[in-house]
CSV table of C-alpha atoms in Angstrom, one decimal:
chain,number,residue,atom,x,y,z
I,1,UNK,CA,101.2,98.4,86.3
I,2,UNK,CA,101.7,96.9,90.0
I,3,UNK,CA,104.7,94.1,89.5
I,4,UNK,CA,106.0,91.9,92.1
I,5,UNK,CA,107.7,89.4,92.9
I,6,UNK,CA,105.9,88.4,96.0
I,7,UNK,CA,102.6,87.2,95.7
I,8,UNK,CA,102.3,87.2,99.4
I,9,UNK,CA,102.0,90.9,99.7
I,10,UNK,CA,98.6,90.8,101.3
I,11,UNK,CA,99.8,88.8,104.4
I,12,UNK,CA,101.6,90.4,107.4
I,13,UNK,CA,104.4,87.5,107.7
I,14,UNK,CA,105.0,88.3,103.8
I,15,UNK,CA,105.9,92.0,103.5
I,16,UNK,CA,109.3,92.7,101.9
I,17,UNK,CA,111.6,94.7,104.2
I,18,UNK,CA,111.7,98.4,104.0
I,19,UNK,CA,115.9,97.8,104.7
I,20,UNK,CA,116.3,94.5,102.4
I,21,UNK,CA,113.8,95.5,99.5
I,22,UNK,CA,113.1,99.2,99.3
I,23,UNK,CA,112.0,99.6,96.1
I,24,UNK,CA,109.6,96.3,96.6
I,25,UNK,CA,109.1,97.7,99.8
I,26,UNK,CA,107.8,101.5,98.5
I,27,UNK,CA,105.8,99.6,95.2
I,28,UNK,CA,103.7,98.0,98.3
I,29,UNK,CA,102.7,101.1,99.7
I,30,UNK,CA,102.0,102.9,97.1
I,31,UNK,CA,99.6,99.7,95.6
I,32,UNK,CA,98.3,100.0,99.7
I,33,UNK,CA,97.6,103.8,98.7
I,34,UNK,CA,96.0,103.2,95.6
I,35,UNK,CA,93.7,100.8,97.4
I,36,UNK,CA,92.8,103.8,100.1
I,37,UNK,CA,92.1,106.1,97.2
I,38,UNK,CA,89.4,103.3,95.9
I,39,UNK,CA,88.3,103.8,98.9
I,40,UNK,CA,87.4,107.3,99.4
I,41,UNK,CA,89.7,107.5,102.1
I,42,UNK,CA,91.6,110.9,102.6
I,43,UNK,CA,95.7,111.6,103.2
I,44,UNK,CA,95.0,110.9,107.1
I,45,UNK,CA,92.8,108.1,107.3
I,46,UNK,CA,95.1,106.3,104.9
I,47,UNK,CA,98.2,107.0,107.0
I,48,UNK,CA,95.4,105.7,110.0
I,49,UNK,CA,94.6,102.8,108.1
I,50,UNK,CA,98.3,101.5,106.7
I,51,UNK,CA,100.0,102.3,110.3
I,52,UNK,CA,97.0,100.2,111.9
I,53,UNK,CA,97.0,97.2,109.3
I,54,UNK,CA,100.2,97.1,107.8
I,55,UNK,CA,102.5,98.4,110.6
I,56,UNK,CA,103.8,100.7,107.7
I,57,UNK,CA,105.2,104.0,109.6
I,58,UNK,CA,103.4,107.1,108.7
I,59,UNK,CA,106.1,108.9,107.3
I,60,UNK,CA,106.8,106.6,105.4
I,61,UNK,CA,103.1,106.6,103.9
I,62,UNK,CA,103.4,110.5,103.8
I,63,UNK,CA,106.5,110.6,101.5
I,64,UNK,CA,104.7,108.1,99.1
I,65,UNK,CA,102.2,109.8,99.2
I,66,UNK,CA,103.4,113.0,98.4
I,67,UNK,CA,105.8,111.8,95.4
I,68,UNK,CA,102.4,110.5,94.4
I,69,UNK,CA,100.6,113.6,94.9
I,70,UNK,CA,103.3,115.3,92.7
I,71,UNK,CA,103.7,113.0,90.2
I,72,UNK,CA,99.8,113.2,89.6
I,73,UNK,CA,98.7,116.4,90.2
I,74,UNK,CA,96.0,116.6,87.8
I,75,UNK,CA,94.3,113.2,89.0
I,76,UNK,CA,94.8,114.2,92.9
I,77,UNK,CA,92.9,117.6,92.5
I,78,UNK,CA,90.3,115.9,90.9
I,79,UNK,CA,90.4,113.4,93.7
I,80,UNK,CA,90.2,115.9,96.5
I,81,UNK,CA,87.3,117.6,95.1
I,82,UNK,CA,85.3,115.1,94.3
I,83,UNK,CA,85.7,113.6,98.3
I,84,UNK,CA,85.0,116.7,99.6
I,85,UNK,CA,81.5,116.3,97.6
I,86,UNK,CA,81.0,112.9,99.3
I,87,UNK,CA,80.3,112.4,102.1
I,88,UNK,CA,77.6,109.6,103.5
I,89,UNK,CA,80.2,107.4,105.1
I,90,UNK,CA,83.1,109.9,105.9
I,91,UNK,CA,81.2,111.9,108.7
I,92,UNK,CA,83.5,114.0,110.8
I,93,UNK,CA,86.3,113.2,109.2
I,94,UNK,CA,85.4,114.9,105.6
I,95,UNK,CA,88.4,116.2,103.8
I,96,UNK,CA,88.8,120.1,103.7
I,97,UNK,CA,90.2,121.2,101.1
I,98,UNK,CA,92.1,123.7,102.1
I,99,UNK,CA,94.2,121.2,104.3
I,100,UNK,CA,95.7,119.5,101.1
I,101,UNK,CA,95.8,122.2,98.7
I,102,UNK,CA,97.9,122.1,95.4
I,103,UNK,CA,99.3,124.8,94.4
I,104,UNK,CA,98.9,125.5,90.7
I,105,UNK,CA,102.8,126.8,89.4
């Protein structure tokens, strides 16, 4: 599903440029999403987490995020429920529903 052309997308020196490569560029954060999700991590602590280790801007992790969000609505309802159910690690910052709600159209 994930293809790229660099293989170095896990190293700092190696990201493609947002400018240069957008669509290499926007396939990286979304694979950098995808590994948040894994993680249990809600919408801001991935935004937290990419800004912090990947210098990727948080709107730009927002707007992936959200094309995600609507492209998978099912999956991402699913996902928000079953994170507000867990919660050993999360602590304070659990997810509350309510602050990403999907409407249903």
């Amino acid at each position: 599903m994930y293809h790229q052309n660099h293989h170095h997308h896990h190293h700092h020196l190696h990201l493609p440029c947002l400018h240069c490569h957008p669509q290499s560029y926007i396939r990286m954060v979304q694979y950098m999403i995808e590994r948040c999700l894994l993680l249990h991590m809600n919408r801001q602590q991935c935004v937290k987490a990419l800004a912090k280790y990947a210098s990727i801007r948080p709107c730009i992790t927002v707007t992936v995020w959200n094309e995600l969000q609507k492209e998978n609505r099912g999956f991402f309802e699913a996902y928000f429920h079953a994170i507000s159910q867990y919660k050993p690690f999360m602590g304070k910052n659990t997810l509350n529903p309510k602050t990403f709600h999907i409407s249903r159209l």
